[in-house]
Coordinates of C-alpha atoms and ligand atoms in Angstrom, one line a residue:
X176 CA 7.3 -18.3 27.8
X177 CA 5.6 -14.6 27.5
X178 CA 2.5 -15.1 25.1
X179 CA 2.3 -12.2 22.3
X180 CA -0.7 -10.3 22.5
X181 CA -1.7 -10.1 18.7
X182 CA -4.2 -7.1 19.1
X183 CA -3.5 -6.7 15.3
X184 CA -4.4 -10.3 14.3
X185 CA -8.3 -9.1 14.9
X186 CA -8.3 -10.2 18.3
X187 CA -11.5 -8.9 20.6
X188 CA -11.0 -9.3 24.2
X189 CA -9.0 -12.3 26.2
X190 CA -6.9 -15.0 24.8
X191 CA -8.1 -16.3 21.6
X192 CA -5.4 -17.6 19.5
X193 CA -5.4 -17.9 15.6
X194 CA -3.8 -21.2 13.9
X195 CA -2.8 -22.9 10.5
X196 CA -5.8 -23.6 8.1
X197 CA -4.0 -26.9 7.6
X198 CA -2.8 -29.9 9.9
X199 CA 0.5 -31.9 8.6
X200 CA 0.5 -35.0 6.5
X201 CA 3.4 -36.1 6.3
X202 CA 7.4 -35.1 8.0
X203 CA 10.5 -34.3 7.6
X204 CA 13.4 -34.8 10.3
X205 CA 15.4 -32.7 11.7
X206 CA 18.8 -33.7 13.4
X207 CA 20.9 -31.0 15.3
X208 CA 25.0 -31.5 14.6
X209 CA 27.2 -30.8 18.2
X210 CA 28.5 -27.5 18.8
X211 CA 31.9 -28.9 17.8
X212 CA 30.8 -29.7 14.8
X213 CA 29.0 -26.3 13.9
X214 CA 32.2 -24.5 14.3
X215 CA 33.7 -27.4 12.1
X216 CA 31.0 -26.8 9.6
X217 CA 30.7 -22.8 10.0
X218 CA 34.8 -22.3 9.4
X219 CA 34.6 -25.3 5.9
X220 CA 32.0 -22.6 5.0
X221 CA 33.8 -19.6 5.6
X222 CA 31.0 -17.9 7.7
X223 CA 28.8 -17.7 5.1
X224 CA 25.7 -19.2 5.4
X225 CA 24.9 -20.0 1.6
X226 CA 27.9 -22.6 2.0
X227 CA 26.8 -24.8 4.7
X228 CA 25.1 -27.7 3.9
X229 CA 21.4 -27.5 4.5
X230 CA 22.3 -31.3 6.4
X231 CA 24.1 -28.8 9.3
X232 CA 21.8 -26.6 9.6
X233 CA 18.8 -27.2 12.5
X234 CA 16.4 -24.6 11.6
X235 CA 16.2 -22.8 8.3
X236 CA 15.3 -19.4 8.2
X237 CA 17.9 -18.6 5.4
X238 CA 15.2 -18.0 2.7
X239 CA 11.4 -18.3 2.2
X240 CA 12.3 -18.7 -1.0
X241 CA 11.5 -21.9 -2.5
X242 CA 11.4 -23.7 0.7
X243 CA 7.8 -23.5 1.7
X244 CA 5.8 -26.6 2.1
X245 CA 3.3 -27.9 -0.5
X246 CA -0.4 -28.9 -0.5
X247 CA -1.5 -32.3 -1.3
X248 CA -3.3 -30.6 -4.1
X249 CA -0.1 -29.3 -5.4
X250 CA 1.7 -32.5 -5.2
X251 CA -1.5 -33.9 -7.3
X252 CA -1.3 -31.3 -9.3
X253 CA 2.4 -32.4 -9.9
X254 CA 1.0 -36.0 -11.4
X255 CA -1.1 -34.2 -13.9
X256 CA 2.1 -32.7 -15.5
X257 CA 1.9 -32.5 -19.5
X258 CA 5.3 -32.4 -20.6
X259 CA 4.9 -31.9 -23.6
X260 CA 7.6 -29.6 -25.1
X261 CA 5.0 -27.3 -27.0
X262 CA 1.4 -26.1 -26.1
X263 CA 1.6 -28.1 -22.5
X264 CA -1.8 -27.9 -21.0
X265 CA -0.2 -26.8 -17.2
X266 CA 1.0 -23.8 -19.2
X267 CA -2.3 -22.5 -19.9
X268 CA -3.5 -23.7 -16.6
X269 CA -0.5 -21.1 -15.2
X270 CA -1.9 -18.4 -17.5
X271 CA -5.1 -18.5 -16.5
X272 CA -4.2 -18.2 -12.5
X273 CA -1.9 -15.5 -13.5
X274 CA -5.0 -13.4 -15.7
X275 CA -7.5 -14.4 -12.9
X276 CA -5.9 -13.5 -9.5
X277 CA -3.2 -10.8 -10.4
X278 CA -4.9 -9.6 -13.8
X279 CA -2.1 -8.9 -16.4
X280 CA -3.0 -10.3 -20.0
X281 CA 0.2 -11.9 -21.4
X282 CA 2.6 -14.6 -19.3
X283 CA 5.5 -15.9 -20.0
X284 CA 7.0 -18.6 -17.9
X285 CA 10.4 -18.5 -16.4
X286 CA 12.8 -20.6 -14.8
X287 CA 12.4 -18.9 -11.0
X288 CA 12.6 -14.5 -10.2
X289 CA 16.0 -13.6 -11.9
X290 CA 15.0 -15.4 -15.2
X291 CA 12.0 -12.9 -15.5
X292 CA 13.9 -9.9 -14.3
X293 CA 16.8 -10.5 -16.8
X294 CA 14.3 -10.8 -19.9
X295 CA 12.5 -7.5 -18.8
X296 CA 15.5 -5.5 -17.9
X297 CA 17.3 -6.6 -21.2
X298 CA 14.0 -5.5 -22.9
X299 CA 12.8 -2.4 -21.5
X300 CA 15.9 -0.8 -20.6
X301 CA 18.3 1.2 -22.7
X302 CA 21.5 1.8 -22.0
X303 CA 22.3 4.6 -19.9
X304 CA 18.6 5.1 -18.8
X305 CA 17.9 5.1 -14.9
X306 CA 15.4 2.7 -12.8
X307 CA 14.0 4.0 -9.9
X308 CA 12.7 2.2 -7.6
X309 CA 11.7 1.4 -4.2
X310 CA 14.6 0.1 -2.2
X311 CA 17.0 -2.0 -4.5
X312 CA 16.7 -5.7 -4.4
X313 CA 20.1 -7.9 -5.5
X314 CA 19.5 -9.9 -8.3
X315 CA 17.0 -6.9 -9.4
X316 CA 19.6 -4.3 -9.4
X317 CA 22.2 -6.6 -10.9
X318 CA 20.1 -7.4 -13.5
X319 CA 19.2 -3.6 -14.3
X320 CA 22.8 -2.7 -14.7
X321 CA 23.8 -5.7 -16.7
X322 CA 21.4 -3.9 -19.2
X323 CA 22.8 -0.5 -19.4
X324 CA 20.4 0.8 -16.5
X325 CA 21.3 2.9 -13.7
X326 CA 19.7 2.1 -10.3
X327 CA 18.1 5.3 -8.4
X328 CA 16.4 4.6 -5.0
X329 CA 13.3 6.4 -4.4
X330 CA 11.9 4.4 -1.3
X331 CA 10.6 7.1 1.2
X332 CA 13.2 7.7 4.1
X333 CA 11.4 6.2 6.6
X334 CA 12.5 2.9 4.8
X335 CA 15.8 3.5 6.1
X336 CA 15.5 3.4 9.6
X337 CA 14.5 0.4 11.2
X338 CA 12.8 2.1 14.3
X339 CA 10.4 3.6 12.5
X340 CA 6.6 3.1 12.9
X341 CA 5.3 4.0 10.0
X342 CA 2.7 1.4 8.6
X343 CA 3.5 1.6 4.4
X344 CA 7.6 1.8 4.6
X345 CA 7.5 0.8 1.0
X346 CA 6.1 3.8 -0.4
X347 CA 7.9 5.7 -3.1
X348 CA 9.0 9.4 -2.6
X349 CA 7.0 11.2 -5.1
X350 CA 9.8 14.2 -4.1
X351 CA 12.6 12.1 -5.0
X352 CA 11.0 10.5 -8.6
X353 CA 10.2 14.1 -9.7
X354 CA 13.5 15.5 -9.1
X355 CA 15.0 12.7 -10.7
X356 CA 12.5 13.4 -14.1
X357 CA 13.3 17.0 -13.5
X358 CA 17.4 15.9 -13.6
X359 CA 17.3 13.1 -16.5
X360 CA 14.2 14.2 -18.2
X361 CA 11.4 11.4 -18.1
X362 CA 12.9 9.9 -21.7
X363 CA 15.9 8.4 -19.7
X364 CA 13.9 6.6 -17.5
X365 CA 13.1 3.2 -18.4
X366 CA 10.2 2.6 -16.1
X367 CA 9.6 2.8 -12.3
X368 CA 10.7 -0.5 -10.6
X369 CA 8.1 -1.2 -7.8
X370 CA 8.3 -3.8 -5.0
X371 CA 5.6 -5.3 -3.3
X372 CA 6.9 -5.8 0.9
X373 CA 10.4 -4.6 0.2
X374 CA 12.6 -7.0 0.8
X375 CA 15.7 -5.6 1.7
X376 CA 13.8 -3.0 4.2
X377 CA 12.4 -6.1 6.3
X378 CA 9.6 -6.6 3.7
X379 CA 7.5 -3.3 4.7
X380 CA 4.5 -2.8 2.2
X381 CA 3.5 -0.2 -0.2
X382 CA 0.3 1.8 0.3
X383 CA -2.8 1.4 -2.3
X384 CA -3.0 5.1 -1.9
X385 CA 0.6 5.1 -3.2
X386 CA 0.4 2.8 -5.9
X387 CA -2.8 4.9 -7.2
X388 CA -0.6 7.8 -7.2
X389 CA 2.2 5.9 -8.8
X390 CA -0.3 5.4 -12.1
X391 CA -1.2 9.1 -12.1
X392 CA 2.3 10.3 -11.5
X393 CA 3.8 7.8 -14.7
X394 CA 0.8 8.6 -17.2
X395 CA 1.6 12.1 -16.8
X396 CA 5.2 11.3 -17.6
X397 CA 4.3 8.4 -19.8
X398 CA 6.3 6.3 -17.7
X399 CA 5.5 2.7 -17.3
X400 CA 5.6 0.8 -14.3
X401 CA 6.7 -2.7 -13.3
X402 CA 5.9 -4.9 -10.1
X403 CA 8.6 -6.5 -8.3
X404 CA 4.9 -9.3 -7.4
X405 CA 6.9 -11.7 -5.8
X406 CA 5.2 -11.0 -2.1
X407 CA 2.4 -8.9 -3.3
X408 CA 0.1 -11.3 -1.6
X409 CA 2.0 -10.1 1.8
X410 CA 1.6 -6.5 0.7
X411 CA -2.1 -7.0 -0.1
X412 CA -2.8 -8.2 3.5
X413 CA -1.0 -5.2 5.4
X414 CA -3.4 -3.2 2.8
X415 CA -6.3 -5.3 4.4
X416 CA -4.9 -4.6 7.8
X417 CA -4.0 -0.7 7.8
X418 CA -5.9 1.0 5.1
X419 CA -8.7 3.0 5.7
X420 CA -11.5 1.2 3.2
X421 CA -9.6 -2.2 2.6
X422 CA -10.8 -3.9 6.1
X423 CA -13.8 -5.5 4.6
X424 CA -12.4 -6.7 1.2
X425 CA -10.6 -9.9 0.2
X426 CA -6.8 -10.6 -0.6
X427 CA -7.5 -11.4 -3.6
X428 CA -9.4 -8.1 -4.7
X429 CA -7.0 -6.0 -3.2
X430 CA -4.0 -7.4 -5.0
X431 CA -6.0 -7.4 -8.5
X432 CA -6.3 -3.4 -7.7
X433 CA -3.2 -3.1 -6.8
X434 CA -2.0 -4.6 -10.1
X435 CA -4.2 -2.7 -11.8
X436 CA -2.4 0.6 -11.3
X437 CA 0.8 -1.8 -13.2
X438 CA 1.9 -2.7 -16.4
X439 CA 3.0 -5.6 -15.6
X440 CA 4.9 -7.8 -13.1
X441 CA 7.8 -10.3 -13.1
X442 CA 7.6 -13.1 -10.2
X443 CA 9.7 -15.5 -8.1
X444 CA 6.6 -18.0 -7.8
X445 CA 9.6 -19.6 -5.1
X446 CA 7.7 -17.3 -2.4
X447 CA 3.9 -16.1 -2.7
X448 CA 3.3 -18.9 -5.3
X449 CA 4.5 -21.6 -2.1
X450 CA 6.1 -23.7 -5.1
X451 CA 9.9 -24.9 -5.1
X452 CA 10.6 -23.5 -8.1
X453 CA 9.3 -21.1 -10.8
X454 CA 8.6 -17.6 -11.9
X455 CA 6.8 -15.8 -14.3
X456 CA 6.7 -12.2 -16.2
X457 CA 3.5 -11.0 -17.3
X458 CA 2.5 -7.5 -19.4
X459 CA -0.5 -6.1 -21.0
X460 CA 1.3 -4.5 -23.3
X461 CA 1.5 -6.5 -27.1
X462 CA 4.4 -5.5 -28.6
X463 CA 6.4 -6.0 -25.2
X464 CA 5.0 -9.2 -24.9
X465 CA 6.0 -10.3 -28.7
X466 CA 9.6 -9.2 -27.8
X467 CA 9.9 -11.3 -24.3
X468 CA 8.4 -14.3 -25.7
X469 CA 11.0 -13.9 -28.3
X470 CA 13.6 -13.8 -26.1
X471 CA 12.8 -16.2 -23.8
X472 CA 13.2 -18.6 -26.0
X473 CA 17.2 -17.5 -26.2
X474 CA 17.4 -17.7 -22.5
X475 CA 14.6 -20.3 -20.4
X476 CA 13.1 -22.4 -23.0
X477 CA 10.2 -22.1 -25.1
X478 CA 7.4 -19.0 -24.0
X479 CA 5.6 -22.0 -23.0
X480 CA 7.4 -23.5 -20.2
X481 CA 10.3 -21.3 -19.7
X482 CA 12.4 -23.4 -18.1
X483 CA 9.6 -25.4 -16.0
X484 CA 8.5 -28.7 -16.3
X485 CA 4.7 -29.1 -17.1
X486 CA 4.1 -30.3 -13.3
X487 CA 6.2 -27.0 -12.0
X488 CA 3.7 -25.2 -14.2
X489 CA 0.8 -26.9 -12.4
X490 CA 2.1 -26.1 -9.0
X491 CA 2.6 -22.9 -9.3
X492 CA -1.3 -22.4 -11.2
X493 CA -2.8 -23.9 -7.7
X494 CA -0.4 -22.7 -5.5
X495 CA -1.5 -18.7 -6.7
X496 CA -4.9 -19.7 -6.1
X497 CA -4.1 -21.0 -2.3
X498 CA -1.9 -18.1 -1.6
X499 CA -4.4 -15.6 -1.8
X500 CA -6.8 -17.4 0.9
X501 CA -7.5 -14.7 3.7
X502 CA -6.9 -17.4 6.7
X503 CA -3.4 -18.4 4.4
X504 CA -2.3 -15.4 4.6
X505 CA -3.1 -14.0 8.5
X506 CA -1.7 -17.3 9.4
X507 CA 1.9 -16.5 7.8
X508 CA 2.0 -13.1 8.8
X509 CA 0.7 -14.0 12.1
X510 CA 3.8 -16.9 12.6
X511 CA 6.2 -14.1 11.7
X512 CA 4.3 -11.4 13.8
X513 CA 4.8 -14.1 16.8
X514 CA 8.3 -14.7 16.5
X515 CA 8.8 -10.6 16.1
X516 CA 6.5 -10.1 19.1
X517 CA 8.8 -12.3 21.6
X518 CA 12.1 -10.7 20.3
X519 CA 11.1 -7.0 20.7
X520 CA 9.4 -8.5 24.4
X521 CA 13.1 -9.2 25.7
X522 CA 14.5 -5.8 24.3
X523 CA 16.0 -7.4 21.3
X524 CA 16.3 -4.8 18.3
X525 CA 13.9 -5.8 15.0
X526 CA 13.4 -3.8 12.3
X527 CA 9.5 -2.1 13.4
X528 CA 7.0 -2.6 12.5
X529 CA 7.5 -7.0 12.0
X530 CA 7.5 -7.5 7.8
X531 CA 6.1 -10.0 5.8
X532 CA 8.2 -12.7 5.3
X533 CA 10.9 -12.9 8.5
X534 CA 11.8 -10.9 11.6
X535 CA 14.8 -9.0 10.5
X536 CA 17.5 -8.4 13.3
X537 CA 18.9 -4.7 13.5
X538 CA 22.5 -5.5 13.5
X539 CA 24.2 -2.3 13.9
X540 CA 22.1 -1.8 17.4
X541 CA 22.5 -5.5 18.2
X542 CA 26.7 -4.4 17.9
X543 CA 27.4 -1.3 18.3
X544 CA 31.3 -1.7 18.6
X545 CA 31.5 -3.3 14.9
X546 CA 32.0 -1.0 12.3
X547 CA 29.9 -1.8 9.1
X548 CA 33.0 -3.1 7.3
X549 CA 33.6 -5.5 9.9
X550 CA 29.8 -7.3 8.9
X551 CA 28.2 -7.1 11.9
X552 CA 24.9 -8.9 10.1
X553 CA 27.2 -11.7 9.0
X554 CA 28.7 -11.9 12.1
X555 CA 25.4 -12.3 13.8
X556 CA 24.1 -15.2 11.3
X557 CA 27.3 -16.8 12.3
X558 CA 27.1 -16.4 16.2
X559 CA 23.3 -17.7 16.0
X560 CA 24.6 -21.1 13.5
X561 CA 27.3 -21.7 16.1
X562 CA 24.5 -21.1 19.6
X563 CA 22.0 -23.4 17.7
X564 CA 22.3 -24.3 14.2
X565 CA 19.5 -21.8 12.9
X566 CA 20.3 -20.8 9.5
X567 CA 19.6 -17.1 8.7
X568 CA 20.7 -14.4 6.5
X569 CA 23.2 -11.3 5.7
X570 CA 21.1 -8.7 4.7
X571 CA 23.3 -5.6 4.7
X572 CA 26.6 -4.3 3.9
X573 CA 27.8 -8.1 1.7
X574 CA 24.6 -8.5 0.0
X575 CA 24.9 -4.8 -0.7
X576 CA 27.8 -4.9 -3.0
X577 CA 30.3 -2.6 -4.8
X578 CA 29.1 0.7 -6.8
X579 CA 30.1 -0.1 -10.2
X580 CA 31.4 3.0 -10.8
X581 CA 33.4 3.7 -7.6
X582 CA 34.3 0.8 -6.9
X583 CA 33.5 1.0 -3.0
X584 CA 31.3 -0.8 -1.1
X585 CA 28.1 0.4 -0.9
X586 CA 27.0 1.3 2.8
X587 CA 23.7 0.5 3.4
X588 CA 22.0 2.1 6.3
X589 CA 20.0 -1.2 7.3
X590 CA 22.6 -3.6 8.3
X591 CA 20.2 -6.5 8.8
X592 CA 20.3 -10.8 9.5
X593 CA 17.1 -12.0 8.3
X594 CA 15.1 -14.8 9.6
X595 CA 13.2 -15.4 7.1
X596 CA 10.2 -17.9 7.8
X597 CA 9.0 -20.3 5.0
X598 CA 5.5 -20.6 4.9
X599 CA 3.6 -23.8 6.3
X600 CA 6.8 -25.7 7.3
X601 CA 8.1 -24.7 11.1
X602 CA 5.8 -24.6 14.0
X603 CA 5.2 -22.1 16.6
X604 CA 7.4 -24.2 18.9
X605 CA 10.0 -23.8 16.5
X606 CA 10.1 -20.3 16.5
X607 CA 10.5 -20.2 20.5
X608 CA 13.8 -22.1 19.8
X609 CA 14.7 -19.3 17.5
X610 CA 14.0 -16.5 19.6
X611 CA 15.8 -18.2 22.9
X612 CA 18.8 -18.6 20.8
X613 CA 18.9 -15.1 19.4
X614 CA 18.4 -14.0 23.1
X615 CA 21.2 -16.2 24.4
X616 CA 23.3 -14.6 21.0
X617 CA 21.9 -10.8 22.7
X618 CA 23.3 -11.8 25.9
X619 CA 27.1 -12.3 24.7
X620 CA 27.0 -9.7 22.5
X621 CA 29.8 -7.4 23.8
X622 CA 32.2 -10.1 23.6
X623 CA 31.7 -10.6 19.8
X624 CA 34.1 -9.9 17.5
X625 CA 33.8 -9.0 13.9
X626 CA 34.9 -11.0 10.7
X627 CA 37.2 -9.6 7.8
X628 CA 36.4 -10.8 3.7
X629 CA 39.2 -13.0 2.7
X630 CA 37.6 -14.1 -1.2
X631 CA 35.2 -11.9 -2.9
X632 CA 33.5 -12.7 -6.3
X633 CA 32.5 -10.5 -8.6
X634 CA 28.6 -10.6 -9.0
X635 CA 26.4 -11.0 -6.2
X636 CA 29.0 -11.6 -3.2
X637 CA 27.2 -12.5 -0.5
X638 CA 26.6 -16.0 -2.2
X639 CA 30.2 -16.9 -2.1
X640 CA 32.4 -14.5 -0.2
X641 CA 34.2 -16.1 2.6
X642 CA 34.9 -14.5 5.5
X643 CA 37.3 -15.2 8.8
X644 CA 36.8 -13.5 12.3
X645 CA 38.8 -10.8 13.0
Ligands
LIG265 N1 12.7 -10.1 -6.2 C1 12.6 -10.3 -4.8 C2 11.9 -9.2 -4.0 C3 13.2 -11.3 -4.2 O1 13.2 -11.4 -2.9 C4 13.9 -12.3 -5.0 C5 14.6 -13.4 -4.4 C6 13.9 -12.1 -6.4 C7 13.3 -11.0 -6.9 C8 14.6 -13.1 -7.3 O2 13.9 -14.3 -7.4 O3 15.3 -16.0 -6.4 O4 13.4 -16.6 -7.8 O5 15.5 -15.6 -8.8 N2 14.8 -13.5 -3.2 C9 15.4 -14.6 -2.4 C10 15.5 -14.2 -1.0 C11 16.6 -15.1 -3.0 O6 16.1 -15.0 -0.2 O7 15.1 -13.1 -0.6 P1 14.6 -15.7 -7.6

């Protein structure tokens, strides 16, 4: 097995390699179904990988979202839940993580991401207003619209192709937010939606420089902006890594600046957070504040727990404090950055530079003789369940949707299958089973054939679509 050099993980000279800043207490098997039975399982779930069951599936690089592993101290923490229905004590425990390590003033607990992004879009958007923002994330975008907003993306164009280099792929187009202000006039926007490592572009970060710019650009429109926090910490350590001025400072200083130049944030705690389950939202400004707590209550539960238990509550409050840990962090990146570095070794086509949170295959270069309505990244999630049970995900023209409008499907230009890594659960040997199988996937590539939809629900499709191969 070729060894990744991982010049960008600090290295000096020779082979020093970096490795977890924990050791494993306790396991979880892992059993491996027949081949037979894959294609058993993969047709019962029409080829879409959110309908297998998670007992089929080997290796599970569908989400990093809510399945990373906890620290004893989080399962502690677990014990000391209060759950009381008012006033719990792991509520104010959560508020104070939140005001210490990201720095907004008011939280409100939610039930997990969406919970937080429904409250703020319902609150801050009025109808007919647009949301720009960098790169469009599902439930996000879904959200936005259920409240009357219109999506604009405003992501710099270098997002949009997954060869290139460029080291903050996140940014927003300054070019593209102005002439959008100079179209709608800035009182028909309802704030500037910002993403810490954009998801949906292989989790590619956002500058400092460009978040700086971001504040000056809205207080001169007296625009707010929100933060899309869920993998801030991620963002934080490729500000760490490639900024000129950030070597030298902690993760945990550069994601407080960062938030600084923000209004406020909502959060799926399921990823940075490394808890099963909750979220937050969290705003400096009052009035806001009085007007999410109130609805909260309609939606999650009451503005102190939100749909969380108490001992969800004290997860998450210890789980922020361990996620911004420098050694945490290189660790992650550096399991993702391994798995990346072996793929791009045997020619395989990644989205460049390796993201945050997975390695995110470049299905349209991967199949060339698919057409993008005939799902080439779905098709490749299925041929890599059926070569090994890995689990991974659709990341391009199904989870992209319809235009509400039109009607159409919209064609994204990433067409992308995701393997996204959870954080402190798979090993490095692990991830060379991955990368042989995607290889073995590469190798029969020009025999694959394409799949056709054959059930489509309305909101958010990938989830449940079902597909059958052409
Ligand atoms: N924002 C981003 C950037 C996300 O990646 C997610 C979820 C959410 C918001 C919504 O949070 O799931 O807690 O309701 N992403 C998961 C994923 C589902 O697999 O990428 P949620």
């Amino acid at each position: 097995m070729k060894q990744p050099t991982l010049k960008t993980m600090g290295q000096q000279s020779g082979r020093r390699s970096w490795a977890e800043p924990w050791k494993i207490k306790m396991v979880e098997p892992l059993r491996m179904i027949s081949r037979a039975e894959r294609e058993t399982a993969l047709i019962e779930a029409g080829h879409n990988m959110f309908l297998l069951k998670s007992e089929d599936v080997y290796i599970d690089l569908l989400t990093d979202s809510g399945t990373s592993a906890m620290s004893d101290r989080q399962w502690a923490g677990m014990m000391l839940g209060d759950e009381a229905y008012a006033g719990s004590r792991n509520f104010y425990n959560l508020e104070a993580a939140v005001r210490a390590y990201y720095g907004y003033k008011y939280v409100v607990p939610t039930h997990q991401g969406r919970g937080a992004e429904h409250l703020l879009s319902q609150a801050a958007i009025k109808r007919g207003q647009h949301v720009p923002g960098n790169m469009y994330f599902t439930t996000t975008r879904l959200h936005q619209e259920l409240a009357g907003g219109i999506f604009v993306d405003v992501i710099i164009d270098e997002a949009h192709d997954s060869q290139s280099l460029y080291p903050f792929k996140g940014n927003v187009d300054f070019d593209k937010l102005e002439a959008l202000v100079e179209r709608e006039g800035a009182e028909n926007i309802a704030y500037v939606s910002l993403a810490g490592t954009v998801n949906m572009a292989g989790g590619q970060p956002v500058s400092m420089a460009n978040a700086r710019a971001l504040r000056e650009w809205s207080d001169r429109h007296g625009i707010k902006v929100y933060l899309d926090a869920t993998r801030m910490v991620e963002n934080a350590f490729f500000i760490q890594e490639r900024e000129e001025g950030y070597a030298d400072k902690p993760i945990a200083a550069i994601l407080k600046e960062f938030c600084g130049y923000t209004d406020g944030a909502w959060m799926s705690a399921k990823k940075d957070n490394l808890v099963n389950i909750g979220g937050w939202l969290a705003v400096n400004d009052e009035a806001l504040f009085d007007e999410l707590r109130n609805q909260v209550v309609v939606f999650e539960g009451l503005h102190t727990y939100g749909g969380l238990a108490g001992r969800d509550m004290e997860a998450i409050a210890i789980g922020i404090a361990e996620s911004v840990q420098d050694d945490h962090v290189r660790s992650r990146i550096g399991q993702v950055r391994y798995l990346g570095e072996l793929l791009t070794g045997w020619g395989i086509p990644i989205v460049l530079p390796v993201g945050g949170h997975g390695v995110f295959l470049d299905a349209r270069r991967f199949y060339p003789h698919l057409r993008q309505d005939q799902f080439p990244a779905q098709t490749l999630a299925a041929e890599l369940y059926l070569d090994s049970g890995v689990r991974s995900m659709e990341r391009g023209i199904a989870s992209a949707g319809r235009d509400p409008k039109t009607g159409d499907h919209y064609y994204p230009q990433l067409e992308l299958t995701r393997l996204t890594i959870p954080r402190r659960v798979y090993t490095q040997a692990h991830m060379d089973v991955v990368a042989e199988s995607v290889l073995t996937v590469y190798q029969a590539r020009e025999r694959t054939r394409g799949l056709k939809m054959v059930y489509e629900p309305k909101y958010l499709r990938f989830f449940q679509a079902r597909f059958e191969r052409l």
